[in-house]
PDB file of C-alpha atoms in Angstrom:
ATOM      1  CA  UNK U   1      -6.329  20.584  13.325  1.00  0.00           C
ATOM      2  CA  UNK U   2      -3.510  19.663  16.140  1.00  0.00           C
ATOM      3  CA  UNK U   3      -1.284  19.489  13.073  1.00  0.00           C
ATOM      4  CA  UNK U   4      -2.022  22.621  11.824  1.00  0.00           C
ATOM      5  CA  UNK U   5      -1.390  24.688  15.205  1.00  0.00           C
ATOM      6  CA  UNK U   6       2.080  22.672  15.508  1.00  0.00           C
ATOM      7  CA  UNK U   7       2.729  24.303  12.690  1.00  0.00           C
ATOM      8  CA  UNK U   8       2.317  27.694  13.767  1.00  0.00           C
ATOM      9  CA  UNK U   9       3.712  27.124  16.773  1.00  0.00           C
ATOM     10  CA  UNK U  10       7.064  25.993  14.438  1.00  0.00           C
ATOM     11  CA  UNK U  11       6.619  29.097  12.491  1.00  0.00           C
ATOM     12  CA  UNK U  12       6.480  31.009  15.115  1.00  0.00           C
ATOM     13  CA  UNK U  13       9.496  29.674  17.683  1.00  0.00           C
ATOM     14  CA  UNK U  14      11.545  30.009  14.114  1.00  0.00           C
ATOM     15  CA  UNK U  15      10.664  33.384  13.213  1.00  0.00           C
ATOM     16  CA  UNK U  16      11.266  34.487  16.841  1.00  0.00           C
ATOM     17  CA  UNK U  17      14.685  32.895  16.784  1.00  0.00           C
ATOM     18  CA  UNK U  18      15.816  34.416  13.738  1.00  0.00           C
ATOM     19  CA  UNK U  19      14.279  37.793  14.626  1.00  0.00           C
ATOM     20  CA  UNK U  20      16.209  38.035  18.129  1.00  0.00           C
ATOM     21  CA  UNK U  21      19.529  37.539  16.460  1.00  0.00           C
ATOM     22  CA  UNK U  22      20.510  41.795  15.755  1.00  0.00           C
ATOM     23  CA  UNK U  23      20.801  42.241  12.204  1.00  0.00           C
ATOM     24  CA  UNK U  24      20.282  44.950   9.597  1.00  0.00           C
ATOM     25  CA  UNK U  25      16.761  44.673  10.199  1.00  0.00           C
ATOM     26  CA  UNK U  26      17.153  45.752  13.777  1.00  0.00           C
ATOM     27  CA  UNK U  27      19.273  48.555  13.042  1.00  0.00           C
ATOM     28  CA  UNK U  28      16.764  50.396  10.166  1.00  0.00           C
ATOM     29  CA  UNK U  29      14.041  49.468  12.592  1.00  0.00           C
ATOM     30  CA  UNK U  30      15.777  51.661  15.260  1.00  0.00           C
ATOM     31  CA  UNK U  31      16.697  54.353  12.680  1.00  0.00           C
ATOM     32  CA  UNK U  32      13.442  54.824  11.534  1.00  0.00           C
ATOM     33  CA  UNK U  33      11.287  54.623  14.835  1.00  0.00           C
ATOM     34  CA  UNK U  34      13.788  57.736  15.810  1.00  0.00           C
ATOM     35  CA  UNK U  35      12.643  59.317  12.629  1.00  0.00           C
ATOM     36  CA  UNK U  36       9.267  59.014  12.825  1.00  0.00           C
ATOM     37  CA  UNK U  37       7.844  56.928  15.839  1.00  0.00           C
ATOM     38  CA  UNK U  38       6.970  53.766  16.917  1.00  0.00           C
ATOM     39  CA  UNK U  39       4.837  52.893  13.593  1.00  0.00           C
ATOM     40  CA  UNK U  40       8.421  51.815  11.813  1.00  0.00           C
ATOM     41  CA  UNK U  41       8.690  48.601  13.028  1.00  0.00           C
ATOM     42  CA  UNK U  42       5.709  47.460  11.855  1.00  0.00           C
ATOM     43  CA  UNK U  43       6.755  49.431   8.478  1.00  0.00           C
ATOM     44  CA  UNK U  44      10.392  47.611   8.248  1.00  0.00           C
ATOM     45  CA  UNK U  45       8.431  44.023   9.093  1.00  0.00           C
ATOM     46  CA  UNK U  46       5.386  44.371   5.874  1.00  0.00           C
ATOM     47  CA  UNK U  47       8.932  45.090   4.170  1.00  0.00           C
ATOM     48  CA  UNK U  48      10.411  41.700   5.343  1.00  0.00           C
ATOM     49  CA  UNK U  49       6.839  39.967   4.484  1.00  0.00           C
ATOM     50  CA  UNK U  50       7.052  40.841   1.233  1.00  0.00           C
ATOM     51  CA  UNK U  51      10.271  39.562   0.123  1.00  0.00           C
ATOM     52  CA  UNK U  52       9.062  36.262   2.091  1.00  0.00           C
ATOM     53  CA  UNK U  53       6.196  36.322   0.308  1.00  0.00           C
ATOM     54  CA  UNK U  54       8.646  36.216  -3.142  1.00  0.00           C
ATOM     55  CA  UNK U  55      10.693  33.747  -1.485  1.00  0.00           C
ATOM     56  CA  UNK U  56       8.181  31.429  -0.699  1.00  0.00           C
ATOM     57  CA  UNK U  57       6.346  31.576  -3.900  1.00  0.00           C
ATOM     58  CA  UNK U  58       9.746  30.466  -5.553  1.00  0.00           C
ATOM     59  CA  UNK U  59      10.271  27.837  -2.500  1.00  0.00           C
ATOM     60  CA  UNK U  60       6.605  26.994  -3.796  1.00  0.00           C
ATOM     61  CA  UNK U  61       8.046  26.333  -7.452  1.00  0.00           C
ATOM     62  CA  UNK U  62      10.845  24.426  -6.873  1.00  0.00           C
ATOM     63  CA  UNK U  63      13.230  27.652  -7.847  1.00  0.00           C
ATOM     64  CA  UNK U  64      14.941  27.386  -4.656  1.00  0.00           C
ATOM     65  CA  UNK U  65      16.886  24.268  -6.002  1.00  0.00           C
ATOM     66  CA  UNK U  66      18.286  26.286  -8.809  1.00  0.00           C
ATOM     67  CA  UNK U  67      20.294  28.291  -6.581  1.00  0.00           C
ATOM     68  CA  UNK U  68      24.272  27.402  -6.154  1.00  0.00           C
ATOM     69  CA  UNK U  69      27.494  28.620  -4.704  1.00  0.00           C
ATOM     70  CA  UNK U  70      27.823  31.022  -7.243  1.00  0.00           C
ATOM     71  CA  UNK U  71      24.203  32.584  -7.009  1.00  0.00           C
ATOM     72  CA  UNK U  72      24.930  32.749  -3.068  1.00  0.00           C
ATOM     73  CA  UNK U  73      28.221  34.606  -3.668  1.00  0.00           C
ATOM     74  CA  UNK U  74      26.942  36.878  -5.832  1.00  0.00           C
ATOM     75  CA  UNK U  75      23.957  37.959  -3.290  1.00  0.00           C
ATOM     76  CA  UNK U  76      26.897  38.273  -1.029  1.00  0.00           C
ATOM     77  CA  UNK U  77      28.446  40.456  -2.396  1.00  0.00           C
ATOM     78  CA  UNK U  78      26.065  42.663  -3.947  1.00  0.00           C
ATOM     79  CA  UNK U  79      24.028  42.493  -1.110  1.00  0.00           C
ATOM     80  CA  UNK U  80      27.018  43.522   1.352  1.00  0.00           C
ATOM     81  CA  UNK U  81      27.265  46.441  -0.904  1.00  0.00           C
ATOM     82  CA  UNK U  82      24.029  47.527  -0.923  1.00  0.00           C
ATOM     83  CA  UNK U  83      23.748  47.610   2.581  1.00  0.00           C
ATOM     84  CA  UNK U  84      26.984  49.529   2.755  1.00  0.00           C
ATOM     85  CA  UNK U  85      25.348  52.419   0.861  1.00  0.00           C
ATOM     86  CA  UNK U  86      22.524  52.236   3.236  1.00  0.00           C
ATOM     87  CA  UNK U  87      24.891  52.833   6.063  1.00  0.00           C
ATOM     88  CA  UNK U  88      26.314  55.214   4.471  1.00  0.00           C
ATOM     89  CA  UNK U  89      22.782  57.068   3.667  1.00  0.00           C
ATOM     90  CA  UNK U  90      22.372  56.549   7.271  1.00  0.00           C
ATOM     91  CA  UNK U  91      25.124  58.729   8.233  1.00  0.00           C
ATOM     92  CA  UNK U  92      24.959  61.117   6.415  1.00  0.00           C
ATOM     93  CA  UNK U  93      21.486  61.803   6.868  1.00  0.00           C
ATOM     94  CA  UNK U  94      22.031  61.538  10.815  1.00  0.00           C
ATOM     95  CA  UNK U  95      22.638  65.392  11.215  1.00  0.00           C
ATOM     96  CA  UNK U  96      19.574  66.373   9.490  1.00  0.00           C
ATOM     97  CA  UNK U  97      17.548  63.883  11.275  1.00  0.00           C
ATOM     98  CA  UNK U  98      18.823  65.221  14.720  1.00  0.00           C
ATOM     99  CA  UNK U  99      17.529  68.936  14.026  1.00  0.00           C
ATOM    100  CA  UNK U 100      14.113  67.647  12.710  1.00  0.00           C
ATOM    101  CA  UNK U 101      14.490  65.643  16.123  1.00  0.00           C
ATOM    102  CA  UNK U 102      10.739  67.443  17.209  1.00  0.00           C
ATOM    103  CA  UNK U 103       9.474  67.742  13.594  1.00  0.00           C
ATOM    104  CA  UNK U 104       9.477  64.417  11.784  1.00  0.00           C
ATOM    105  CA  UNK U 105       7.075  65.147   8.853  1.00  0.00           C
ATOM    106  CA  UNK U 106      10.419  65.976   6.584  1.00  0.00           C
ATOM    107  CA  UNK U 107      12.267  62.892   7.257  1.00  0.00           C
ATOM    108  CA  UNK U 108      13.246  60.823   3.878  1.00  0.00           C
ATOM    109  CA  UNK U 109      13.696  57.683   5.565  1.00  0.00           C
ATOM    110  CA  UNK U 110      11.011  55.424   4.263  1.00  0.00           C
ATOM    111  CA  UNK U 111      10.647  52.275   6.734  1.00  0.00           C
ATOM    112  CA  UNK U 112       8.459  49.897   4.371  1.00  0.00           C
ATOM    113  CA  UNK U 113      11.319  50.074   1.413  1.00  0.00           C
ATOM    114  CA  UNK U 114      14.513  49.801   4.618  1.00  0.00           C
ATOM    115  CA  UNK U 115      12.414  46.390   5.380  1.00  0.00           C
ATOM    116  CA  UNK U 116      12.595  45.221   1.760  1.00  0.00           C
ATOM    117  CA  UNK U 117      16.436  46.614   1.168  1.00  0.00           C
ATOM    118  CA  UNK U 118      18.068  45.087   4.576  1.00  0.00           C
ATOM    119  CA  UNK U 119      15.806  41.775   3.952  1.00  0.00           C
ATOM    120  CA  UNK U 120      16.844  40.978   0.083  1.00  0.00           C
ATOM    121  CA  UNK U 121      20.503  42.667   0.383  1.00  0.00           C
ATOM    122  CA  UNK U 122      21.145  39.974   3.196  1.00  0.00           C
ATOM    123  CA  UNK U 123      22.271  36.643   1.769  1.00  0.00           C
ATOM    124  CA  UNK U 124      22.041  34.938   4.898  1.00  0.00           C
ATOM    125  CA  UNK U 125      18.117  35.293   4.745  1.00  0.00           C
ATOM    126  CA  UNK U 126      18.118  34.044   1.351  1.00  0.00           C
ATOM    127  CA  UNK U 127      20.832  30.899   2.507  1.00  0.00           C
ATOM    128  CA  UNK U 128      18.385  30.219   5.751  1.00  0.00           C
ATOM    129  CA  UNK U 129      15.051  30.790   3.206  1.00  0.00           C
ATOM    130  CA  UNK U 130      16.466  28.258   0.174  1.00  0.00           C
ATOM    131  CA  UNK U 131      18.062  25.573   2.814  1.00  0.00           C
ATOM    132  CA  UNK U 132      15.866  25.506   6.599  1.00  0.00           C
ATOM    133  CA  UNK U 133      13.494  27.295   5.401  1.00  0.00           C
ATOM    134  CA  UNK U 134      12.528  25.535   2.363  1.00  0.00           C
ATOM    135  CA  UNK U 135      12.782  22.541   3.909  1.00  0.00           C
ATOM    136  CA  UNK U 136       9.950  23.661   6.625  1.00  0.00           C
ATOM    137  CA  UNK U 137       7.592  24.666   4.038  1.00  0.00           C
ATOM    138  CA  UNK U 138       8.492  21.468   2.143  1.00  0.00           C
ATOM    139  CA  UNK U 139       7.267  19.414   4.831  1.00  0.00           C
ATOM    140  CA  UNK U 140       4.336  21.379   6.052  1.00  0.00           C
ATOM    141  CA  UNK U 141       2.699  20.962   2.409  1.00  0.00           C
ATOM    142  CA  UNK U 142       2.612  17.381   3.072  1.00  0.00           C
ATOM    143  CA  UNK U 143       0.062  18.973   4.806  1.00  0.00           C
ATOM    144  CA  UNK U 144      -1.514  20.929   2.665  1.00  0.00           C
ATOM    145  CA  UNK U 145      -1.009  24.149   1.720  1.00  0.00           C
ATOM    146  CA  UNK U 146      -2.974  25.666   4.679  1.00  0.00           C
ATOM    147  CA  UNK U 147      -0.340  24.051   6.681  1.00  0.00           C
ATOM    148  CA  UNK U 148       2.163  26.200   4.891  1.00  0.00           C
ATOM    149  CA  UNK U 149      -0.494  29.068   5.309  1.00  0.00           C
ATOM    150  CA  UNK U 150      -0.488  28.141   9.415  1.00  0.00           C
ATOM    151  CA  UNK U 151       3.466  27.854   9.070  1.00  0.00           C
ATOM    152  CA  UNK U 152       4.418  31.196   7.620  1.00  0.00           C
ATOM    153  CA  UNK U 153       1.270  33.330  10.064  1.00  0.00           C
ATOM    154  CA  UNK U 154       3.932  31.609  13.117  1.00  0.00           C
ATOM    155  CA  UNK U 155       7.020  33.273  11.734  1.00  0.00           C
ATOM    156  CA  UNK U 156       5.344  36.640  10.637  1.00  0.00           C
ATOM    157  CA  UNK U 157       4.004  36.882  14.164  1.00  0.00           C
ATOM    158  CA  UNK U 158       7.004  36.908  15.578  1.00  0.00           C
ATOM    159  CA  UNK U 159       8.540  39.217  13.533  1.00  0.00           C
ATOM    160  CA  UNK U 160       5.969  41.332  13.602  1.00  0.00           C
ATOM    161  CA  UNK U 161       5.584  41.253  17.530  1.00  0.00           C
ATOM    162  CA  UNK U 162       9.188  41.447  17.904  1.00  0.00           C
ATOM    163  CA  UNK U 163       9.898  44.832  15.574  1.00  0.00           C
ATOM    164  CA  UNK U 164       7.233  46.574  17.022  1.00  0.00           C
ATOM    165  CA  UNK U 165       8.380  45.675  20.638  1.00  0.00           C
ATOM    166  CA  UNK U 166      11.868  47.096  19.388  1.00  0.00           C
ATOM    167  CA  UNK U 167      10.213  50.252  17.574  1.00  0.00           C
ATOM    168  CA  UNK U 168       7.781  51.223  20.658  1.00  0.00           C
ATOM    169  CA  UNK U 169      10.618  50.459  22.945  1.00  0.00           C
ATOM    170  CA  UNK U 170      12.836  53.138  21.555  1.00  0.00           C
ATOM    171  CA  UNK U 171       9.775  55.158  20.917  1.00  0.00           C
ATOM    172  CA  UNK U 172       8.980  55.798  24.601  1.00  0.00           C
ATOM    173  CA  UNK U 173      12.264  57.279  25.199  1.00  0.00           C
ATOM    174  CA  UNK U 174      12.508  59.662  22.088  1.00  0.00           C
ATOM    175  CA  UNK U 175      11.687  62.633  23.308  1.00  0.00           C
ATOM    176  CA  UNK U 176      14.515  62.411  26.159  1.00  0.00           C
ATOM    177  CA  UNK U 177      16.928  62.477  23.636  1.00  0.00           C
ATOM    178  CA  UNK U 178      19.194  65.064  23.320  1.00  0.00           C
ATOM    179  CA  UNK U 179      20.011  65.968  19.350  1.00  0.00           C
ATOM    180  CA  UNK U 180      23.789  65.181  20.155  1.00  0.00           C
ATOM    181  CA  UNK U 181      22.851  61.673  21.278  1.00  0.00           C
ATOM    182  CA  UNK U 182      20.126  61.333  18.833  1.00  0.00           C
ATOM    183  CA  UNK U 183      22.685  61.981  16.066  1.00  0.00           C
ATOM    184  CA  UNK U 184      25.068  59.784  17.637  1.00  0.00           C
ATOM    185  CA  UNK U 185      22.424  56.588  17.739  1.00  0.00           C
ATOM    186  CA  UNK U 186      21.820  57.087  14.122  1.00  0.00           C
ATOM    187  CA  UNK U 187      25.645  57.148  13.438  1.00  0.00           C
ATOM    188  CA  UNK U 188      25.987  53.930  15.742  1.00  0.00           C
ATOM    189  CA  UNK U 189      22.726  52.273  13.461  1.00  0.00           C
ATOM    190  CA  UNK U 190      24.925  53.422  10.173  1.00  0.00           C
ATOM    191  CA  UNK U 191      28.041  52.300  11.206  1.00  0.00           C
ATOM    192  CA  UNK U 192      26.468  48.622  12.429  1.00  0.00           C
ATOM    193  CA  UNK U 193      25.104  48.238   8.447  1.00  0.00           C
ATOM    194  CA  UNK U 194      28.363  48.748   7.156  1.00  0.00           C
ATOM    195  CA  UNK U 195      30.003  46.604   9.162  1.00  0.00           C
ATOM    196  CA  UNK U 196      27.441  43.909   8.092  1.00  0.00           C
ATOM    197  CA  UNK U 197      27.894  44.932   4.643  1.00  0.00           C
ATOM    198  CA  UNK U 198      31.400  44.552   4.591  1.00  0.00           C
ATOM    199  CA  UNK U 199      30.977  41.143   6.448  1.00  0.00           C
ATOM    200  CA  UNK U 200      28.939  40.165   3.594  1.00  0.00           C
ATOM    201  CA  UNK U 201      30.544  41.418   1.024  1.00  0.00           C
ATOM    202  CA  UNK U 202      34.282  39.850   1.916  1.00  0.00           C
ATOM    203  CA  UNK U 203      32.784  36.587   3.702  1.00  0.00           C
TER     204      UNK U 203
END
């Protein structure tokens, strides 16, 4: 049983790790709790679970070791890409978002599907998921798979803790925002994803 809390306590001190690091996940998270309140960051992180959840059922296979330089570039890229649109969506979509600053119910932005976007778009949670990550998995079924089951619980906790810290954090202080600096956050969130995008895409 020791074995099996170690475990979590590994998923969880690697989830937290990766989840502290600002990313594109951040960003939407911040984008969409000033769209709609404090219930996006949980939203963005079931997104994020359920590409894992893919992942790890292909970790799970063995499909992780079909994956080369060439697969990698190629999520690079069109990942990089994809979250350049998003940025772009962002953006644009900041000036409407600002005048429905008090009446959220019209807002587009759908949190759940920015989770699963910004997760499978970014190639460097596919290169940490197919090398560190498989390799943690990997060695907690030598456990058994409720080891793995203990394992992956860790990480989601943290990223579930962590998003919704973010999201209920920006939450609180929502309503002081004026629609100028509203907008301007939302531009600043948009601008950050392309930025990554282009990273990716060109790296």
């Amino acid at each position: 049983m020791l074995e099996l809390f170690e475990m979590l306590f590994i998923g969880f001190i690697v989830g937290l790790t990766g989840a502290l690091v600002p990313g594109p996940m951040l960003f939407v998270t911040i984008d969409g709790t000033l769209k709609k309140g404090w219930t996006a960051g949980p939203e963005v992180f079931l997104g994020h679970a359920i590409i894992e959840t893919a992942v790890l059922v292909l970790i799970l296979l063995g499909m992780n070791t079909l994956v080369g330089e060439r697969e990698m570039s190629f999520i690079s890229v069109a990942g990089g890409i994809v979250l350049i649109i998003f940025g772009i969506m962002t953006i644009r979509g900041a000036k409407a978002s600002a005048e429905e600053l008090h009446g959220q119910d019209k807002v587009i932005s759908n949190s759940l599907i920015a989770g699963i976007v910004t997760s499978a778009s970014n190639p460097y949670f596919w290169l940490w998921w197919l090398a560190a990550g498989s390799a943690l998995v990997l060695e907690s079924m030598k456990l058994g798979m409720v080891a793995v089951a203990f394992f992956i619980v860790g990480h989601w906790l943290a990223d579930l803790g962590w998003f919704t810290a973010v999201s209920l954090s920006f939450s609180r202080g929502r309503g002081m925002f004026s629609p100028k600096t509203y907008r301007h956050i939302l531009v600043s969130c948009g601008l950050f994803l392309i930025l990554f995008g282009g990273w990716f895409a060109i790296g």
